[in-house]
Amino acid sequence: MSFLKRLPLSTLRSFRTRGGGFPGGSFWADGQQTGRNGILFGETPLAPGQKRKWESWELTWYLTFGGSALFLWIGLQAAPDSRLETWARKQAEKEVSDEIGPEMIKKAEWSKTL
C-alpha cells in the first residue's frame, strides 16, 4: 500500500467509481424497461409458419443433458441394494439359522414373510 502514498492526489481521485460503465448507471441500478412486454428471454416472436432455428450450442447441450440423465438412470438401477432393512433382514436370517439350523428355516412358514 506504500505505492498509493507516492501517487499524486489527482490519480487517487480517478480511482473512484463514477457511475459504472453501464448505460443506466451501475449494474445494480433499476433497469430501463417500464413494463412487461410479454417476450420471454428477449426473443421476438416468429411470424406464423416459420420455425425457430437452433443455435450452435443447443444440440450439444440437449445431447449431453439427455445422455447424462440416461447414464444416471442406468447407474442407479444397477446399484446394489444398500437399504437398512435389507441388511437387517440378512442379519436376522443369519442369527436365526445359527440358532435353529438351516434345515428348520426352510420348513418354517414365517421365513416366507420376512
Coordinates of N, CA, C and O in Angstrom, one line a residue:
M1 N 0.8 -1.2 0.0 CA 0.0 0.0 0.0 C 0.9 1.3 0.0 O 0.3 2.3 -0.1
S2 N 2.1 1.1 0.2 CA 3.0 2.3 0.2 C 3.1 3.0 -1.2 O 3.3 4.1 -1.3
F3 N 2.8 2.2 -2.3 CA 2.9 2.8 -3.6 C 1.7 3.8 -3.8 O 1.8 4.7 -4.5
L4 N 0.6 3.6 -3.0 CA -0.5 4.6 -3.1 C -0.2 5.9 -2.5 O -0.7 6.9 -2.9
K5 N 0.7 5.9 -1.5 CA 1.1 7.2 -0.9 C 2.0 8.0 -1.9 O 2.0 9.2 -1.8
R6 N 2.6 7.4 -2.8 CA 3.5 8.1 -3.7 C 2.8 8.7 -4.9 O 3.3 9.5 -5.6
L7 N 1.5 8.2 -5.2 CA 0.8 8.7 -6.3 C 0.2 10.1 -6.0 O -0.1 10.4 -4.9
P8 N 0.1 10.9 -7.0 CA -0.5 12.2 -6.8 C -1.9 12.1 -6.4 O -2.6 11.1 -6.8
L9 N -2.4 13.1 -5.8 CA -3.8 13.1 -5.3 C -4.8 13.0 -6.5 O -5.9 12.4 -6.3
S10 N -4.5 13.6 -7.6 CA -5.4 13.6 -8.7 C -5.6 12.1 -9.3 O -6.7 11.7 -9.7
T11 N -4.5 11.4 -9.2 CA -4.6 10.0 -9.7 C -5.4 9.2 -8.7 O -6.2 8.3 -9.1
L12 N -5.3 9.4 -7.4 CA -6.1 8.7 -6.4 C -7.6 9.0 -6.5 O -8.4 8.1 -6.3
R13 N -7.9 10.2 -6.9 CA -9.3 10.6 -7.1 C -9.9 9.9 -8.3 O -11.1 9.6 -8.3
S14 N -9.1 9.6 -9.3 CA -9.6 9.0 -10.5 C -10.0 7.5 -10.3 O -10.6 6.9 -11.1
F15 N -9.5 6.9 -9.2 CA -9.8 5.5 -8.9 C -11.2 5.3 -8.4 O -11.8 4.2 -8.4
R16 N -11.9 6.4 -8.0 CA -13.2 6.3 -7.5 C -14.2 5.9 -8.7 O -13.9 6.3 -9.8
T17 N -15.2 5.2 -8.4 CA -16.2 4.8 -9.4 C -17.0 6.0 -9.8 O -17.4 6.8 -8.9
R18 N -17.3 6.2 -11.0 CA -18.1 7.3 -11.4 C -19.4 6.8 -12.1 O -19.6 7.0 -13.3
G19 N -20.2 6.1 -11.4 CA -21.5 5.7 -12.0 C -21.4 4.4 -12.8 O -22.4 4.0 -13.4
G20 N -20.3 3.7 -12.8 CA -20.1 2.5 -13.5 C -20.1 2.6 -15.0 O -20.2 3.8 -15.5
G21 N -19.9 1.6 -15.7 CA -19.8 1.7 -17.1 C -21.0 1.2 -17.9 O -21.0 1.0 -19.1
F22 N -22.1 1.1 -17.2 CA -23.4 0.7 -17.8 C -24.2 1.8 -18.2 O -24.2 2.9 -17.6
P23 N -25.0 1.7 -19.3 CA -25.8 2.8 -19.8 C -26.8 3.4 -18.9 O -27.3 4.5 -19.0
G24 N -27.3 2.7 -17.8 CA -28.3 3.3 -17.0 C -27.8 3.6 -15.6 O -28.5 3.7 -14.7
G25 N -26.5 3.7 -15.4 CA -25.9 3.8 -14.1 C -25.1 2.6 -13.8 O -24.5 2.0 -14.6
S26 N -25.2 2.1 -12.5 CA -24.4 1.0 -12.1 C -25.1 -0.3 -12.5 O -26.3 -0.3 -13.0
F27 N -24.5 -1.4 -12.4 CA -25.0 -2.7 -12.7 C -26.3 -3.0 -11.9 O -27.2 -3.7 -12.3
W28 N -26.3 -2.6 -10.6 CA -27.3 -2.9 -9.7 C -28.5 -1.9 -9.8 O -29.5 -2.0 -9.0
A29 N -28.4 -0.9 -10.6 CA -29.4 0.1 -10.7 C -30.7 -0.5 -11.4 O -30.6 -1.6 -12.0
D30 N -31.8 0.1 -11.2 CA -33.1 -0.3 -11.8 C -32.9 -0.3 -13.3 O -32.2 0.6 -13.9
G31 N -33.6 -1.2 -14.0 CA -33.5 -1.2 -15.4 C -34.2 -0.1 -16.2 O -34.9 0.7 -15.6
Q32 N -34.1 -0.1 -17.5 CA -34.7 0.9 -18.3 C -36.1 0.5 -18.8 O -36.9 1.4 -19.2
Q33 N -36.5 -0.7 -18.6 CA -37.8 -1.2 -19.1 C -38.9 -0.7 -18.2 O -38.8 -0.8 -17.0
T34 N -39.9 -0.2 -18.8 CA -41.0 0.4 -18.0 C -42.1 -0.6 -17.6 O -42.8 -0.4 -16.7
G35 N -42.3 -1.6 -18.4 CA -43.3 -2.6 -18.1 C -43.0 -3.9 -18.7 O -42.0 -4.1 -19.4
R36 N -43.9 -4.9 -18.5 CA -43.7 -6.2 -19.2 C -44.1 -6.1 -20.6 O -45.1 -5.5 -21.0
N37 N -43.2 -6.7 -21.5 CA -43.5 -6.7 -22.9 C -44.0 -8.0 -23.4 O -44.3 -8.2 -24.6
G38 N -44.0 -9.1 -22.5 CA -44.5 -10.4 -22.9 C -43.6 -11.2 -23.8 O -44.0 -12.2 -24.3
I39 N -42.4 -10.8 -23.9 CA -41.4 -11.5 -24.7 C -40.5 -12.3 -23.7 O -39.8 -11.7 -22.9
L40 N -40.5 -13.6 -23.8 CA -39.6 -14.5 -23.0 C -38.2 -14.4 -23.4 O -37.9 -14.7 -24.6
F41 N -37.3 -14.1 -22.5 CA -35.8 -14.1 -22.8 C -35.4 -13.1 -23.8 O -34.4 -13.2 -24.5
G42 N -36.3 -12.1 -24.1 CA -35.9 -11.1 -25.1 C -36.0 -11.6 -26.5 O -35.6 -10.9 -27.4
E43 N -36.6 -12.8 -26.8 CA -36.7 -13.3 -28.2 C -38.0 -12.7 -28.8 O -39.1 -12.8 -28.2
T44 N -37.9 -12.2 -29.9 CA -39.1 -11.7 -30.6 C -39.8 -12.9 -31.2 O -39.2 -13.8 -31.7
P45 N -41.2 -12.9 -31.2 CA -41.9 -14.0 -31.7 C -41.8 -14.1 -33.2 O -41.6 -13.1 -33.9
L46 N -41.7 -15.3 -33.7 CA -41.6 -15.5 -35.2 C -42.9 -15.3 -35.9 O -44.0 -15.4 -35.3
A47 N -42.8 -15.1 -37.1 CA -44.1 -14.9 -37.9 C -44.7 -16.3 -38.1 O -44.1 -17.3 -38.0
P48 N -46.0 -16.3 -38.2 CA -46.7 -17.6 -38.4 C -46.2 -18.4 -39.5 O -45.9 -17.9 -40.6
G49 N -46.0 -19.7 -39.3 CA -45.5 -20.6 -40.3 C -43.9 -20.7 -40.3 O -43.4 -21.6 -41.0
Q50 N -43.2 -19.9 -39.6 CA -41.8 -20.0 -39.5 C -41.3 -20.9 -38.3 O -42.0 -20.9 -37.3
K51 N -40.2 -21.6 -38.5 CA -39.7 -22.4 -37.5 C -38.4 -21.7 -36.9 O -37.7 -21.0 -37.6
R52 N -38.3 -21.9 -35.6 CA -37.1 -21.3 -34.9 C -35.9 -22.1 -35.3 O -35.9 -23.3 -35.2
K53 N -34.8 -21.4 -35.6 CA -33.5 -22.1 -35.9 C -32.7 -22.3 -34.6 O -32.6 -21.3 -33.8
W54 N -32.2 -23.5 -34.4 CA -31.5 -23.8 -33.2 C -30.1 -23.0 -33.3 O -29.5 -22.9 -34.4
E55 N -29.6 -22.6 -32.1 CA -28.3 -22.1 -32.1 C -27.3 -23.2 -32.0 O -27.6 -24.3 -31.8
S56 N -26.0 -22.8 -32.2 CA -25.0 -23.8 -32.3 C -24.8 -24.7 -31.0 O -24.4 -25.8 -31.1
W57 N -25.1 -24.1 -29.9 CA -24.8 -24.9 -28.6 C -26.0 -25.7 -28.2 O -25.8 -26.6 -27.4
E58 N -27.1 -25.6 -28.8 CA -28.3 -26.3 -28.3 C -28.3 -27.8 -28.5 O -28.6 -28.5 -27.6
L59 N -27.9 -28.2 -29.6 CA -27.9 -29.7 -29.9 C -26.9 -30.4 -28.9 O -27.2 -31.4 -28.3
T60 N -25.7 -29.8 -28.8 CA -24.7 -30.3 -27.8 C -25.3 -30.4 -26.4 O -25.1 -31.3 -25.7
W61 N -25.9 -29.3 -26.0 CA -26.5 -29.2 -24.7 C -27.5 -30.3 -24.4 O -27.5 -31.0 -23.4
Y62 N -28.5 -30.4 -25.4 CA -29.5 -31.4 -25.2 C -29.0 -32.8 -25.2 O -29.5 -33.7 -24.4
L63 N -28.1 -33.1 -26.1 CA -27.5 -34.5 -26.1 C -26.7 -34.8 -24.8 O -26.8 -35.9 -24.3
T64 N -26.0 -33.8 -24.3 CA -25.2 -34.0 -23.1 C -26.2 -34.2 -21.9 O -26.0 -35.1 -21.1
F65 N -27.2 -33.4 -21.9 CA -28.2 -33.5 -20.8 C -28.9 -34.8 -20.8 O -29.1 -35.5 -19.8
G66 N -29.4 -35.2 -22.0 CA -30.1 -36.5 -22.1 C -29.2 -37.7 -21.8 O -29.6 -38.6 -21.2
G67 N -28.0 -37.6 -22.3 CA -27.0 -38.7 -22.1 C -26.7 -38.8 -20.6 O -26.6 -40.0 -20.1
S68 N -26.5 -37.7 -19.9 CA -26.2 -37.7 -18.5 C -27.4 -38.3 -17.7 O -27.2 -39.1 -16.8
A69 N -28.6 -37.9 -18.1 CA -29.8 -38.4 -17.4 C -29.9 -39.9 -17.6 O -30.2 -40.7 -16.7
L70 N -29.7 -40.4 -18.8 CA -29.8 -41.8 -19.1 C -28.7 -42.6 -18.4 O -28.9 -43.6 -17.8
F71 N -27.5 -42.1 -18.3 CA -26.4 -42.7 -17.6 C -26.7 -42.8 -16.1 O -26.4 -43.8 -15.5
L72 N -27.2 -41.7 -15.6 CA -27.6 -41.7 -14.2 C -28.7 -42.7 -13.9 O -28.6 -43.4 -12.9
W73 N -29.7 -42.8 -14.7 CA -30.8 -43.7 -14.5 C -30.3 -45.1 -14.6 O -30.7 -45.9 -13.7
I74 N -29.5 -45.5 -15.5 CA -29.0 -46.8 -15.6 C -28.1 -47.1 -14.4 O -28.2 -48.2 -13.9
G75 N -27.2 -46.2 -14.0 CA -26.4 -46.4 -12.9 C -27.1 -46.6 -11.6 O -26.8 -47.5 -10.8
L76 N -28.2 -45.9 -11.4 CA -29.0 -46.0 -10.2 C -29.8 -47.3 -10.2 O -30.0 -47.9 -9.1
Q77 N -30.2 -47.8 -11.4 CA -30.9 -49.0 -11.5 C -30.0 -50.2 -11.1 O -30.4 -51.2 -10.6
A78 N -28.7 -50.1 -11.5 CA -27.8 -51.2 -11.3 C -27.1 -51.1 -9.9 O -26.3 -52.0 -9.6
A79 N -27.4 -50.1 -9.1 CA -26.7 -50.0 -7.8 C -27.2 -51.1 -6.9 O -28.3 -51.6 -7.0
P80 N -26.3 -51.6 -6.0 CA -26.6 -52.7 -5.1 C -27.6 -52.1 -4.1 O -27.7 -50.9 -3.8
D81 N -28.4 -53.1 -3.5 CA -29.4 -52.7 -2.5 C -28.7 -52.5 -1.2 O -28.2 -53.4 -0.6
S82 N -28.6 -51.3 -0.8 CA -27.9 -50.9 0.5 C -28.9 -50.3 1.5 O -28.4 -49.6 2.4
R83 N -30.1 -50.7 1.5 CA -31.1 -50.3 2.5 C -30.8 -50.9 3.8 O -30.3 -52.0 3.9
L84 N -31.2 -50.2 4.8 CA -31.0 -50.7 6.2 C -31.9 -52.0 6.4 O -31.5 -52.9 7.1
E85 N -33.1 -52.0 5.8 CA -34.0 -53.1 6.0 C -33.4 -54.4 5.4 O -33.5 -55.5 6.0
T86 N -32.7 -54.3 4.3 CA -32.1 -55.4 3.7 C -31.0 -56.0 4.5 O -30.9 -57.2 4.7
W87 N -30.2 -55.1 5.0 CA -29.1 -55.6 5.9 C -29.6 -56.2 7.2 O -29.2 -57.3 7.6
A88 N -30.7 -55.6 7.8 CA -31.3 -56.2 9.0 C -31.9 -57.5 8.7 O -31.8 -58.4 9.6
R89 N -32.5 -57.7 7.6 CA -33.2 -59.0 7.3 C -32.1 -60.1 7.1 O -32.2 -61.2 7.6
K90 N -31.0 -59.8 6.4 CA -29.9 -60.7 6.3 C -29.3 -61.1 7.6 O -29.0 -62.3 7.9
Q91 N -29.1 -60.1 8.5 CA -28.6 -60.4 9.8 C -29.5 -61.2 10.6 O -29.1 -62.2 11.3
A92 N -30.8 -60.9 10.6 CA -31.8 -61.7 11.3 C -31.9 -63.1 10.8 O -31.9 -64.1 11.6
E93 N -31.8 -63.3 9.5 CA -31.9 -64.7 9.0 C -30.6 -65.5 9.4 O -30.7 -66.6 9.7
K94 N -29.5 -64.8 9.4 CA -28.2 -65.4 9.8 C -28.3 -65.8 11.3 O -27.9 -67.0 11.6
E95 N -28.8 -64.9 12.1 CA -28.8 -65.3 13.6 C -29.8 -66.4 13.8 O -29.5 -67.3 14.6
V96 N -30.9 -66.4 13.2 CA -31.9 -67.5 13.3 C -31.4 -68.8 12.8 O -31.5 -69.8 13.4
S97 N -30.7 -68.8 11.7 CA -30.1 -70.0 11.2 C -29.0 -70.6 12.0 O -28.8 -71.8 12.1
D98 N -28.3 -69.7 12.7 CA -27.3 -70.1 13.7 C -27.9 -70.8 14.9 O -27.4 -71.7 15.5
E99 N -29.1 -70.3 15.3 CA -29.8 -70.9 16.5 C -30.5 -72.2 16.2 O -30.3 -73.2 16.9
I100 N -31.3 -72.2 15.1 CA -32.1 -73.4 14.9 C -31.6 -74.3 13.8 O -32.0 -75.5 13.7
G101 N -30.7 -73.8 13.0 CA -30.2 -74.6 11.9 C -30.9 -74.3 10.6 O -32.1 -73.9 10.6
P102 N -30.1 -74.4 9.5 CA -30.7 -74.0 8.2 C -31.8 -74.9 7.7 O -32.7 -74.4 7.0
E103 N -31.9 -76.2 8.1 CA -33.0 -77.0 7.6 C -34.3 -76.7 8.3 O -35.4 -76.9 7.7
M104 N -34.3 -76.2 9.5 CA -35.5 -75.8 10.1 C -36.1 -74.5 9.5 O -37.3 -74.3 9.5
I105 N -35.3 -73.6 9.1 CA -35.8 -72.4 8.5 C -36.5 -72.7 7.2 O -37.5 -72.1 6.9
K106 N -36.0 -73.6 6.4 CA -36.7 -74.0 5.2 C -38.1 -74.5 5.4 O -39.0 -74.3 4.6
K107 N -38.3 -75.2 6.5 CA -39.6 -75.8 6.8 C -40.6 -74.8 7.5 O -41.8 -74.9 7.4
A108 N -40.0 -73.7 8.1 CA -40.9 -72.8 8.8 C -41.6 -71.9 7.8 O -41.1 -71.5 6.8
E109 N -42.9 -71.6 8.1 CA -43.7 -70.8 7.3 C -43.4 -69.3 7.4 O -43.5 -68.5 6.5
W110 N -43.0 -68.9 8.6 CA -42.7 -67.5 8.9 C -41.5 -67.0 8.1 O -41.4 -65.8 7.9
S111 N -40.6 -67.8 7.7 CA -39.5 -67.3 6.9 C -39.9 -66.8 5.6 O -39.1 -66.0 5.0
K112 N -41.0 -67.2 5.1 CA -41.5 -66.7 3.8 C -42.0 -65.2 3.9 O -41.9 -64.5 2.9
T113 N -42.4 -64.8 5.0 CA -42.9 -63.5 5.2 C -41.8 -62.5 5.5 O -42.0 -61.3 5.5
L114 N -40.6 -62.9 5.9 CA -39.5 -62.0 6.2 C -39.1 -61.2 5.1 O -38.7 -61.4 4.1

